[in-house]
PDB file of C-alpha atoms in Angstrom:
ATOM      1  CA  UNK A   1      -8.798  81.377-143.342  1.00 37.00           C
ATOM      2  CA  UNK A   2      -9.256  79.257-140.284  1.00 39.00           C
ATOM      3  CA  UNK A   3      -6.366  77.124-141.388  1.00 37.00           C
ATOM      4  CA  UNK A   4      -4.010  79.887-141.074  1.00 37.00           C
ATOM      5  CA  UNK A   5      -5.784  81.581-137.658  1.00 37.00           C
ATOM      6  CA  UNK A   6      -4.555  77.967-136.322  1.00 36.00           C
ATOM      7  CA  UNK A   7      -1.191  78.085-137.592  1.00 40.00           C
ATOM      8  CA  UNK A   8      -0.800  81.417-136.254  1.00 37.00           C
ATOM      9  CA  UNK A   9      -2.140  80.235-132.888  1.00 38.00           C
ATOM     10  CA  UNK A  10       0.104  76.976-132.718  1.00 40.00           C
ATOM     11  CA  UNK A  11       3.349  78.888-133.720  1.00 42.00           C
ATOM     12  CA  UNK A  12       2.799  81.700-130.930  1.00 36.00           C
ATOM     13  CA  UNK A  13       2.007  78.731-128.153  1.00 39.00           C
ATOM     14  CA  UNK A  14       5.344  77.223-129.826  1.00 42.00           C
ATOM     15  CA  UNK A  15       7.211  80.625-128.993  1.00 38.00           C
ATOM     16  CA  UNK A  16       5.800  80.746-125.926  1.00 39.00           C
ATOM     17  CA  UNK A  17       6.509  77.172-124.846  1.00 43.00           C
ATOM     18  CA  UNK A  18       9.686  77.616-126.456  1.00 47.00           C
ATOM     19  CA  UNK A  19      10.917  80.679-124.378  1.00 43.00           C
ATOM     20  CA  UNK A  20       9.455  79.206-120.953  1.00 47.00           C
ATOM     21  CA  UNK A  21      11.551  76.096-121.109  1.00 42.00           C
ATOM     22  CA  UNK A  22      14.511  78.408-122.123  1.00 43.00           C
ATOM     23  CA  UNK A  23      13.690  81.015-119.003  1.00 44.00           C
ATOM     24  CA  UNK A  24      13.545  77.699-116.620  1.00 48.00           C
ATOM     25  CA  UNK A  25      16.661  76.070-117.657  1.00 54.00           C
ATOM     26  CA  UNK A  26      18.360  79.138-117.507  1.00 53.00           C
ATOM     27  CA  UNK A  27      20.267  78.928-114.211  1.00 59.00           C
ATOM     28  CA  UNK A  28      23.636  79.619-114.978  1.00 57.00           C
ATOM     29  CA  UNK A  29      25.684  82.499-112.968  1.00 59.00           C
ATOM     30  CA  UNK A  30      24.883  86.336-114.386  1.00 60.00           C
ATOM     31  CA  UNK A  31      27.523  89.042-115.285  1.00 63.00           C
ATOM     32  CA  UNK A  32      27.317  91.881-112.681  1.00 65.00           C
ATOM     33  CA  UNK A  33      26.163  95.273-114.327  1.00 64.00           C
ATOM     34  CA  UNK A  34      29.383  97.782-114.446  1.00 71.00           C
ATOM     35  CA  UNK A  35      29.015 100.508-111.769  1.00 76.00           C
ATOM     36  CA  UNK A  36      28.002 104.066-112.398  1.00 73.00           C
ATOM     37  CA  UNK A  37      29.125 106.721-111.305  1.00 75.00           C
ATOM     38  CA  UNK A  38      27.277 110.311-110.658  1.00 74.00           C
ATOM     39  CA  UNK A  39      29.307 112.834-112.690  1.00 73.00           C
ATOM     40  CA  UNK A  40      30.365 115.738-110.073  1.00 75.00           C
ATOM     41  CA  UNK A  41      28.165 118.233-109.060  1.00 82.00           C
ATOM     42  CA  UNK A  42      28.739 121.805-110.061  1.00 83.00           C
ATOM     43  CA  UNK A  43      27.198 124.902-109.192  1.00 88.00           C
ATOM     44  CA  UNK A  44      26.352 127.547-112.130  1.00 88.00           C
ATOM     45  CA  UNK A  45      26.798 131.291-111.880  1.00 89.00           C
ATOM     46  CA  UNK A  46      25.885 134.026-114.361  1.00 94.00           C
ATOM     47  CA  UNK A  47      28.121 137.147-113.686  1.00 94.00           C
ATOM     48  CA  UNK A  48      27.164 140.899-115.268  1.00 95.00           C
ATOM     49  CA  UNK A  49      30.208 143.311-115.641  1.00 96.00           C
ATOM     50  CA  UNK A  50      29.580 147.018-115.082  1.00 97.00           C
ATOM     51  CA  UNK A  51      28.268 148.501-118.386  1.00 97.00           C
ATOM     52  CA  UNK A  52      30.730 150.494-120.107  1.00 97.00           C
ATOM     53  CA  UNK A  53      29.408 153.541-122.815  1.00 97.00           C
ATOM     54  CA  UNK A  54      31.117 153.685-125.318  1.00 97.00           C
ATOM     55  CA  UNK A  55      30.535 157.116-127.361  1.00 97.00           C
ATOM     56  CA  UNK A  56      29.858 157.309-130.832  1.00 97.00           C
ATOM     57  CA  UNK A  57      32.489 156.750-133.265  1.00 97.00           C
ATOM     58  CA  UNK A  58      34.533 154.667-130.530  1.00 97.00           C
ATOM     59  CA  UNK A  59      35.578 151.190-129.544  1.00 98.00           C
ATOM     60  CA  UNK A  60      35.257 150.715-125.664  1.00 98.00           C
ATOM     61  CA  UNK A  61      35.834 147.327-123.530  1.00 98.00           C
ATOM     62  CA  UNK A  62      33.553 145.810-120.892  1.00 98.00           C
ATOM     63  CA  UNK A  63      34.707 142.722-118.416  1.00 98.00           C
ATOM     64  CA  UNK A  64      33.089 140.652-116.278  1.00 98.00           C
ATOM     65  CA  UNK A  65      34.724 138.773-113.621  1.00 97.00           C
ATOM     66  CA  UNK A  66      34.198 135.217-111.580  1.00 96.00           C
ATOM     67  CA  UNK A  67      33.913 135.601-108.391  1.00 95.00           C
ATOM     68  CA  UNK A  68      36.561 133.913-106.012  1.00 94.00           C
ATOM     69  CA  UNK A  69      36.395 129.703-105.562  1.00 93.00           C
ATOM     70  CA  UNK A  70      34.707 129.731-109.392  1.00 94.00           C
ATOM     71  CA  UNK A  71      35.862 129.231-112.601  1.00 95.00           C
ATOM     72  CA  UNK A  72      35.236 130.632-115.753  1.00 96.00           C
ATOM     73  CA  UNK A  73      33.427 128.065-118.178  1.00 96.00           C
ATOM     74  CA  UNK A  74      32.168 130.702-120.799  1.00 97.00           C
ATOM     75  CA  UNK A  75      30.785 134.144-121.096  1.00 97.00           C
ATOM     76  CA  UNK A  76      30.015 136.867-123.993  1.00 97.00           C
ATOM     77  CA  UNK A  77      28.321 140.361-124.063  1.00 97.00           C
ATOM     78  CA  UNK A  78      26.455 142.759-126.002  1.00 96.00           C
ATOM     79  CA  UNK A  79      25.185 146.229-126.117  1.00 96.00           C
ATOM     80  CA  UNK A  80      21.845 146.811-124.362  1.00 92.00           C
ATOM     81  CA  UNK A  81      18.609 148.449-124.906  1.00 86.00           C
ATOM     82  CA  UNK A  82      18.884 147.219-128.902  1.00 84.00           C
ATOM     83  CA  UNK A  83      21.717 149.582-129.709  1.00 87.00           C
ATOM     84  CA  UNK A  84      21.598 150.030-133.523  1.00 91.00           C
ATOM     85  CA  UNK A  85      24.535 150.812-135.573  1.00 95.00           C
ATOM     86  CA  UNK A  86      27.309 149.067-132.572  1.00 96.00           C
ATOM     87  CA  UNK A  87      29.273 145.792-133.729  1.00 96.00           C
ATOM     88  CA  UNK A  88      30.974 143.649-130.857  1.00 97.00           C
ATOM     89  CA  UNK A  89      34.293 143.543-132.594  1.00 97.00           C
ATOM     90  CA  UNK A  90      35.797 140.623-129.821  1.00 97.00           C
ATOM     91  CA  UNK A  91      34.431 138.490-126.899  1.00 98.00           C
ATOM     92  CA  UNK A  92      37.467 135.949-125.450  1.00 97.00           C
ATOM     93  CA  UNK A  93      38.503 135.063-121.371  1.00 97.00           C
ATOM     94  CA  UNK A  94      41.733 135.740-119.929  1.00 95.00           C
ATOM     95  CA  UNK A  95      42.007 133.370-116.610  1.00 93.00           C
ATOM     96  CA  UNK A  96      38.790 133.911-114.438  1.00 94.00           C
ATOM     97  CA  UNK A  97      37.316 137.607-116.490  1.00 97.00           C
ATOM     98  CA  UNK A  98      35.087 137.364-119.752  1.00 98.00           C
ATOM     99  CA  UNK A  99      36.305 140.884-121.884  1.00 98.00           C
ATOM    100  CA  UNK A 100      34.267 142.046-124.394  1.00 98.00           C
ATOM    101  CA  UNK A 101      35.027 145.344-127.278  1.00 98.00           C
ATOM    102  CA  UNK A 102      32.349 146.927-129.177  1.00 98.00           C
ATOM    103  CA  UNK A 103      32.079 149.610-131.803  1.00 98.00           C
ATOM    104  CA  UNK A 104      29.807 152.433-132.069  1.00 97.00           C
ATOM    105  CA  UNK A 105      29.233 153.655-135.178  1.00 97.00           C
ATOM    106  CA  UNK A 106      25.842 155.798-134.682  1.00 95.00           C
ATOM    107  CA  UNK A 107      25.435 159.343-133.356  1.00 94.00           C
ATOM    108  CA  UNK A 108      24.405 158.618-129.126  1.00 94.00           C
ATOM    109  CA  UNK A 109      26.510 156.664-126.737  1.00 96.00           C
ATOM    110  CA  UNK A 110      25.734 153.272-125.702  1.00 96.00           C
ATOM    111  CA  UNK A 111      26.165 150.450-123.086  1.00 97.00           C
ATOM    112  CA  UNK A 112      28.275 147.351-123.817  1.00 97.00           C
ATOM    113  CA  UNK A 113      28.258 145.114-121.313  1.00 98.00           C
ATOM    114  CA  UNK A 114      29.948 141.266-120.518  1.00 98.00           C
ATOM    115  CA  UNK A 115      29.005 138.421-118.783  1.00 97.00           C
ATOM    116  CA  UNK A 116      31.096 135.608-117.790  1.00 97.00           C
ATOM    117  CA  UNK A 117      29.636 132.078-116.994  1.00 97.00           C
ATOM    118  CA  UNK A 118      30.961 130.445-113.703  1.00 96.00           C
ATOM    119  CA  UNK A 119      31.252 127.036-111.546  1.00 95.00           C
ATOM    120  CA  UNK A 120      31.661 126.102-108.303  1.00 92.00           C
ATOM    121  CA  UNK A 121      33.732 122.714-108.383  1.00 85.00           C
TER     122      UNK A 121
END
């Protein structure tokens, strides 16, 4: 057992001898690191459309809109307050609004409503 504690002790002094005669002689000229660049910065905005109701039985739309010097990035919708029996049939952009078209198919009217995801570049 002490036999190998010793050959375990003179192969790390090795390694470490070793690496300090490599760090010493190692004098030559280094590569530069490449340069980095901050991505841009960009400021977020959540928009809300008006809520539309749509009656029962009925498809309505709902848009949100970006507000001027923004651009649309994303958006969707939904009906509120937990609406059961409604399906949102289609949520897409056109340019800077976020449209979304829901269906009621239970017996009270309900609020669909869109939101459209913005940046200030």
């Amino acid at each position: 057992m002490k036999r190998i504690r010793m050959a375990a002790l003179a192969s790390l002094v090795a390694l470490a001898a070793g690496a300090g005669i490599s760090a010493a002689q190692d004098t030559g000229p280094r590569e530069s690191s490449p340069k980095v660049t901050a991505a841009p910065k960009f400021t977020s905005t959540g928009v809300s459309g008006t809520p539309e109701s749509v009656p029962p039985g009925e498809d309505r739309s709902a848009a949100a809109h970006c507000p001027a010097g923004t651009v649309l990035t994303g958006g969707g919708g939904g009906f509120e307050n937990n609406a059961q029996d409604v399906t949102v049939v289609n949520s897409v952009p056109d340019i800077d609004w976020w449209i979304v078209t829901g269906s009621n198919h239970g017996s009270v009217p309900t609020d669909l409503v869109a939101w459209a995801v913005c940046i200030t570049p």
